[in-house]
PDB file of C-alpha atoms in Angstrom:
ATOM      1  CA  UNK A1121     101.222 126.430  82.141  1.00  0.00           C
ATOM      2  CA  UNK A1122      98.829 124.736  79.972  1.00  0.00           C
ATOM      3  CA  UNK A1123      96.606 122.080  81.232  1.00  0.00           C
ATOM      4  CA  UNK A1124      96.777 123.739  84.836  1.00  0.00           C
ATOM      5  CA  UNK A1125      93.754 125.361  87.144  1.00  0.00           C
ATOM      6  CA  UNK A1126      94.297 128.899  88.592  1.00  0.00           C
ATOM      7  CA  UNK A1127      94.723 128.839  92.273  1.00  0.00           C
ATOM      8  CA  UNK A1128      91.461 128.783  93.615  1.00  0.00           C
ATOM      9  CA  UNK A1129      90.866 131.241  96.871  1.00  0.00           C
ATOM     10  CA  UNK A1130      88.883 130.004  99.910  1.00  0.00           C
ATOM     11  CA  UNK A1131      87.929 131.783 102.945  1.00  0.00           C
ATOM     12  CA  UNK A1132      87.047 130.682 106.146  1.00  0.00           C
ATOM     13  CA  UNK A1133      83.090 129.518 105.284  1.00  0.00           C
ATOM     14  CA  UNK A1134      84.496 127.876 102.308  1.00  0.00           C
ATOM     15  CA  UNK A1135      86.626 125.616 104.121  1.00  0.00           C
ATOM     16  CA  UNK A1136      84.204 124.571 106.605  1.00  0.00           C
ATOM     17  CA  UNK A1137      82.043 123.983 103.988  1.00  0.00           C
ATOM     18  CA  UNK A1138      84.070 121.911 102.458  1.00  0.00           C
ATOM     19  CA  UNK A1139      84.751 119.843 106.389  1.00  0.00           C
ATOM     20  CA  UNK A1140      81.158 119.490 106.517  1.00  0.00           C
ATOM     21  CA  UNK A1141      80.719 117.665 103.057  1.00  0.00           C
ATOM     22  CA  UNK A1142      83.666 115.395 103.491  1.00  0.00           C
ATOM     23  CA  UNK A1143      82.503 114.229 106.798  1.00  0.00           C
ATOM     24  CA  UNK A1144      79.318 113.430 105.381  1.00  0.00           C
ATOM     25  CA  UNK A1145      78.783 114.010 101.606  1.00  0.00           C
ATOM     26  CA  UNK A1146      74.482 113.446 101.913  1.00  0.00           C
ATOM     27  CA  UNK A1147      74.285 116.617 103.975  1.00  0.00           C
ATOM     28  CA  UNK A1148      71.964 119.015 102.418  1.00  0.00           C
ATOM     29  CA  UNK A1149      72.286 122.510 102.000  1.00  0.00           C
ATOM     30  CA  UNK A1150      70.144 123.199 104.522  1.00  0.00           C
ATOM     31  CA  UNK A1151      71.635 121.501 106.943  1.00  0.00           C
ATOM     32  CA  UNK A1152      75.177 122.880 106.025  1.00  0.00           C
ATOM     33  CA  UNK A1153      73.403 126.451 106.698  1.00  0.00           C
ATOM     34  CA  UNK A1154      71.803 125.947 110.006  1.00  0.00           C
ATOM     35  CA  UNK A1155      75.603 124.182 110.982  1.00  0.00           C
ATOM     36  CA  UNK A1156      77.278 127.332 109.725  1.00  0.00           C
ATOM     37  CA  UNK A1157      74.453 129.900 110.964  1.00  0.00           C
ATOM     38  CA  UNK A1158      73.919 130.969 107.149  1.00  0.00           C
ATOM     39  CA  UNK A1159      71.407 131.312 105.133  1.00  0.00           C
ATOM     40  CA  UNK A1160      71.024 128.084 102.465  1.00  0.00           C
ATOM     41  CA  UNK A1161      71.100 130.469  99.501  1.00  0.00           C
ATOM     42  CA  UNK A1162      74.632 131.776 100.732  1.00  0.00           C
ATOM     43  CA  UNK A1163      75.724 128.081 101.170  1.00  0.00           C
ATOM     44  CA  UNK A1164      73.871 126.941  97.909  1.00  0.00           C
ATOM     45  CA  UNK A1165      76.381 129.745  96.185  1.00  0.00           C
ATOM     46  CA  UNK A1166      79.371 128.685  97.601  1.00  0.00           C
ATOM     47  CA  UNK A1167      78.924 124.927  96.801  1.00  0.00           C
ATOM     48  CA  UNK A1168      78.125 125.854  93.134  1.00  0.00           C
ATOM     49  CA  UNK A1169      81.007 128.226  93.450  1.00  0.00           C
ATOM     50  CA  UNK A1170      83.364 125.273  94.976  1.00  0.00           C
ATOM     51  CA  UNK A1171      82.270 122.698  91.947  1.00  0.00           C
ATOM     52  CA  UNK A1172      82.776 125.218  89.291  1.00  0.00           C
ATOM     53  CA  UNK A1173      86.153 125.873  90.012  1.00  0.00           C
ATOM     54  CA  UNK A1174      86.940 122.022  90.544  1.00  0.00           C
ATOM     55  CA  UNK A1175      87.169 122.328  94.405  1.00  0.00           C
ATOM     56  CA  UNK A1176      84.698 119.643  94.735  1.00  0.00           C
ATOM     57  CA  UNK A1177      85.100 116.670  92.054  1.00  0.00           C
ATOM     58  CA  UNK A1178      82.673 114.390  93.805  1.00  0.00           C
ATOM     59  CA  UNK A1179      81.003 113.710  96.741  1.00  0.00           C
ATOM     60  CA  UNK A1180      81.716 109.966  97.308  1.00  0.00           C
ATOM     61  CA  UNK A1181      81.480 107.565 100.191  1.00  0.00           C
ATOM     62  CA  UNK A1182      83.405 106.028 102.746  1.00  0.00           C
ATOM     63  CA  UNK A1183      83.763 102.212 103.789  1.00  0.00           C
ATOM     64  CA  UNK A1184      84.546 100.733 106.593  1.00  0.00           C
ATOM     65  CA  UNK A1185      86.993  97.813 105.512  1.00  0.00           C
ATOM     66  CA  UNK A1186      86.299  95.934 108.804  1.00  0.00           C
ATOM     67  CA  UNK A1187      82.720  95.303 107.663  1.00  0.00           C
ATOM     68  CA  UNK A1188      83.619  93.854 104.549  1.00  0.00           C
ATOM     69  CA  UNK A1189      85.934  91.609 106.062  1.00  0.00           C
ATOM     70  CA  UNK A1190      89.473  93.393 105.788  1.00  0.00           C
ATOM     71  CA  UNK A1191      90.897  93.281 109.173  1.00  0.00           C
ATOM     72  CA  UNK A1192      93.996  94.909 109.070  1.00  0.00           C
ATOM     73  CA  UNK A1193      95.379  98.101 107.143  1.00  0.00           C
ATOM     74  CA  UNK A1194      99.164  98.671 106.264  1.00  0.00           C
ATOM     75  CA  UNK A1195     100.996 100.739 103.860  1.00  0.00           C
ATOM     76  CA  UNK A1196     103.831  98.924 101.945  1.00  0.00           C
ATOM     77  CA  UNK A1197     106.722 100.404 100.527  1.00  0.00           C
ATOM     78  CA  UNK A1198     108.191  99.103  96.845  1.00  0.00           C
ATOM     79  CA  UNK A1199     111.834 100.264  95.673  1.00  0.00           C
ATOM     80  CA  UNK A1200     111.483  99.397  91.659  1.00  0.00           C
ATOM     81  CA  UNK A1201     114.410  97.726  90.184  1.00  0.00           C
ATOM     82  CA  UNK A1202     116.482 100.114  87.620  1.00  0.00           C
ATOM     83  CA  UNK A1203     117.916  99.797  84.561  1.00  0.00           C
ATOM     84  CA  UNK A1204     115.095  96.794  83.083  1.00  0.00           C
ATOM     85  CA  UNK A1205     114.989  97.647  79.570  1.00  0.00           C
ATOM     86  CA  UNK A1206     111.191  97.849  78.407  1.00  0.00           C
ATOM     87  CA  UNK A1207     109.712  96.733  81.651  1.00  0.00           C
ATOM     88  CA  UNK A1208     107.180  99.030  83.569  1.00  0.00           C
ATOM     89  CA  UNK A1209     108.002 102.434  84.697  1.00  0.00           C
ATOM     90  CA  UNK A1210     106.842 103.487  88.094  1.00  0.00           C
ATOM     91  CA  UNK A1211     103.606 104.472  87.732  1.00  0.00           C
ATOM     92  CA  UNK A1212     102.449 101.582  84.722  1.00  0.00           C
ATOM     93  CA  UNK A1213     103.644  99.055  87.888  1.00  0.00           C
ATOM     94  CA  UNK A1214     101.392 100.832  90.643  1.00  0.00           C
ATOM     95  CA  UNK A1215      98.369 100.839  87.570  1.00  0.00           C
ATOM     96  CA  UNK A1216      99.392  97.404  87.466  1.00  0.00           C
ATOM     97  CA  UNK A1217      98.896  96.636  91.622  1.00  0.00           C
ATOM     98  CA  UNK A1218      95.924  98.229  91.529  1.00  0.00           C
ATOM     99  CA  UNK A1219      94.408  96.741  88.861  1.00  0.00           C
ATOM    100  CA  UNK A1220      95.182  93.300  89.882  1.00  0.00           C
ATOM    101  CA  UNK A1221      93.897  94.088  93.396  1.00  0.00           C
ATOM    102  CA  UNK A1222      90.781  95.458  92.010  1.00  0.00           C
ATOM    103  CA  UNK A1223      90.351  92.111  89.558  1.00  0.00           C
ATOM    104  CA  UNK A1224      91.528  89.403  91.657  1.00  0.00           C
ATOM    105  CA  UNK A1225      89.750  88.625  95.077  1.00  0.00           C
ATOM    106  CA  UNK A1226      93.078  86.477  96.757  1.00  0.00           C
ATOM    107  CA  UNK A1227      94.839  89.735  96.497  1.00  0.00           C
ATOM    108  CA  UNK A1228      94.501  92.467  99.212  1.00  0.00           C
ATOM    109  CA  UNK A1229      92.802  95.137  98.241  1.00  0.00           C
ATOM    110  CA  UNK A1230      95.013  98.318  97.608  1.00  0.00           C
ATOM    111  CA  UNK A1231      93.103 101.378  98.513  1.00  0.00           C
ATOM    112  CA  UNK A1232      95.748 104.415  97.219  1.00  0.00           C
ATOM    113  CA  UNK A1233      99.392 103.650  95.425  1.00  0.00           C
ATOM    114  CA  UNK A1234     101.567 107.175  95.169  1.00  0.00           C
ATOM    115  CA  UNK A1235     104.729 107.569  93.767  1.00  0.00           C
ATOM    116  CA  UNK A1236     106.872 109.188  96.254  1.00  0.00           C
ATOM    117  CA  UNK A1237     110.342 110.534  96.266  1.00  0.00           C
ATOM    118  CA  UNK A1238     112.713 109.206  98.950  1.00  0.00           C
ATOM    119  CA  UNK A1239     114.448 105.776  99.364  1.00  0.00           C
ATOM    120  CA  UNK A1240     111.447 103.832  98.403  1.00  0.00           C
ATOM    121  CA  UNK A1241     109.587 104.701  94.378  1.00  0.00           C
ATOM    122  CA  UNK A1242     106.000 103.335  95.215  1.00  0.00           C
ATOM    123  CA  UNK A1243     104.039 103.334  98.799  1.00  0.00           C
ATOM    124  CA  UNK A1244     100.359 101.424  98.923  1.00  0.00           C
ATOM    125  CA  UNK A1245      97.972 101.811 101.039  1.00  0.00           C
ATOM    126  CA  UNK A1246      96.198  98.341 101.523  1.00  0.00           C
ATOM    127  CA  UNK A1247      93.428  96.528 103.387  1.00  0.00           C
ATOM    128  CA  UNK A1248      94.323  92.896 104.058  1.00  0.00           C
ATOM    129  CA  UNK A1249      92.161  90.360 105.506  1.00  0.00           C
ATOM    130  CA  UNK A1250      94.190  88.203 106.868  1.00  0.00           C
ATOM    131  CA  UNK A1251      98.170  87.382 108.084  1.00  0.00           C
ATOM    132  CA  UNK A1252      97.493  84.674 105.804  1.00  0.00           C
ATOM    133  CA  UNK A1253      96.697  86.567 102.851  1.00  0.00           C
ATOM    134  CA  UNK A1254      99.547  89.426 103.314  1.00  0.00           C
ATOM    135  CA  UNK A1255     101.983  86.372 104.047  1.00  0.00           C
ATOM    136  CA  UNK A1256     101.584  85.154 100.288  1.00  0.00           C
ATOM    137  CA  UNK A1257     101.296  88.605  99.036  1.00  0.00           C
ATOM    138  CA  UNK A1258     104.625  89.793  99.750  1.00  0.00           C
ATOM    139  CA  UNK A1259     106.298  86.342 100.233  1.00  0.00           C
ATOM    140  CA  UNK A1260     104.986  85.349  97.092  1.00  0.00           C
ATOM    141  CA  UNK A1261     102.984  87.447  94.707  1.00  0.00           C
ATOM    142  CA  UNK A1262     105.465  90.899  95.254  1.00  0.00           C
ATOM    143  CA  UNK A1263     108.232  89.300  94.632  1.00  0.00           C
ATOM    144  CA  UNK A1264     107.107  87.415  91.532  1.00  0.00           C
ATOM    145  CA  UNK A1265     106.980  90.905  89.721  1.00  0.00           C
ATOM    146  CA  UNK A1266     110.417  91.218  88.242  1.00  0.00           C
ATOM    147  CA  UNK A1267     110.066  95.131  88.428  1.00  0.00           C
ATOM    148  CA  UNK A1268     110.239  94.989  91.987  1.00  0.00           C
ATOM    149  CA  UNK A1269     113.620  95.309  94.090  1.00  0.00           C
ATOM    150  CA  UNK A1270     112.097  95.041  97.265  1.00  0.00           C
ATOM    151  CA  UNK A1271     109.453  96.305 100.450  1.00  0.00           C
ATOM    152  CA  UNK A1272     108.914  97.166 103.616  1.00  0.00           C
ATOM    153  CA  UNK A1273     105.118  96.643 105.111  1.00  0.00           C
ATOM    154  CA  UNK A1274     104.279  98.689 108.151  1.00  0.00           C
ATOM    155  CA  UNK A1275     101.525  97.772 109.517  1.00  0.00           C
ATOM    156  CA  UNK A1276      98.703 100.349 110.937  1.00  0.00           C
ATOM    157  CA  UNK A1277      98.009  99.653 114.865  1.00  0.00           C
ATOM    158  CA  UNK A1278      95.470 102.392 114.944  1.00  0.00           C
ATOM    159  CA  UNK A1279      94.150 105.523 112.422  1.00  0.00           C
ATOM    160  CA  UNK A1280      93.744 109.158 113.295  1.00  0.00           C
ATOM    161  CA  UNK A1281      90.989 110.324 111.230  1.00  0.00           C
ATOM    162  CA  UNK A1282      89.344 113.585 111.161  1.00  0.00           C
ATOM    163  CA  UNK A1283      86.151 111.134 110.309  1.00  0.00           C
ATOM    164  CA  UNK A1284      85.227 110.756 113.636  1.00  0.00           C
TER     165      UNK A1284
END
């Protein structure tokens, strides 16, 4: 298949190398090795061995959306309307959401949109700040988007994160 990665094979060290890092991303080798009760050169291999073969894209960070003043966290569901001629497919309408999101600050802030299978085409994952603000977001701005047949929000009453 062309444009595809070989299966990459991990063993045991590389996978709780790779816990380590995504838990906190800053941690340096050396750190990593006295965790793992290696030596850093070992752990400095596997790393380079884990971003070679595209394991590790980026080491990144994570936000808390409470601090920046999103209070609550739901995932909503979008069935896309069929049969539009020349409107946006699928995945141009969740570029679309997230772009808007990203450039306008009355909008909640969409964190991940997927296309799924199942009885619903697109699910986002959102940050909202207020009841206020996903009030005029679905009863208003969702629904103004001809592409879209209709949601479902569920709200999140608590995460389970291997964060900590």
């Amino acid at each position: 298949m062309r444009g595809r990665k070989s299966r990459v094979s991990l063993d045991y060290l590389d996978i709780q190398i790779i816990d380590l890092l995504r838990k906190n991303a800053r941690l340096k080798s050396s750190e990593i090795a006295k965790k793992l009760g290696r030596p850093r050169t070992t752990v400095v291999q596997r790393i380079k061995k884990l971003e070679e073969a595209g394991v590790i894209r980026a080491y990144t960070i994570s936000v808390k959306p409470d601090v920046l003043g999103y209070n609550y966290y739901a995932y909503i569901a979008i069935k896309v309307r069929k049969g539009l001629t020349g409107k946006l497919d699928q995945y141009e309408l969740a570029k679309k959401l997230v772009s808007e999101s990203r450039n306008k600050e009355e909008l909640p802030r969409i964190e991940e949109a997927a296309i799924v299978t199942g009885a619903y085409d697109i699910i986002l994952r959102v940050w909202i700040r207020s009841w206020e603000e996903l009030s005029r977001y679905l009863l208003k701005y969702l629904p103004s988007i001809e592409e879209i047949e209709s949601t479902e929000t569920f709200m999140v009453l608590r995460r389970v994160s291997d964060e900590g």
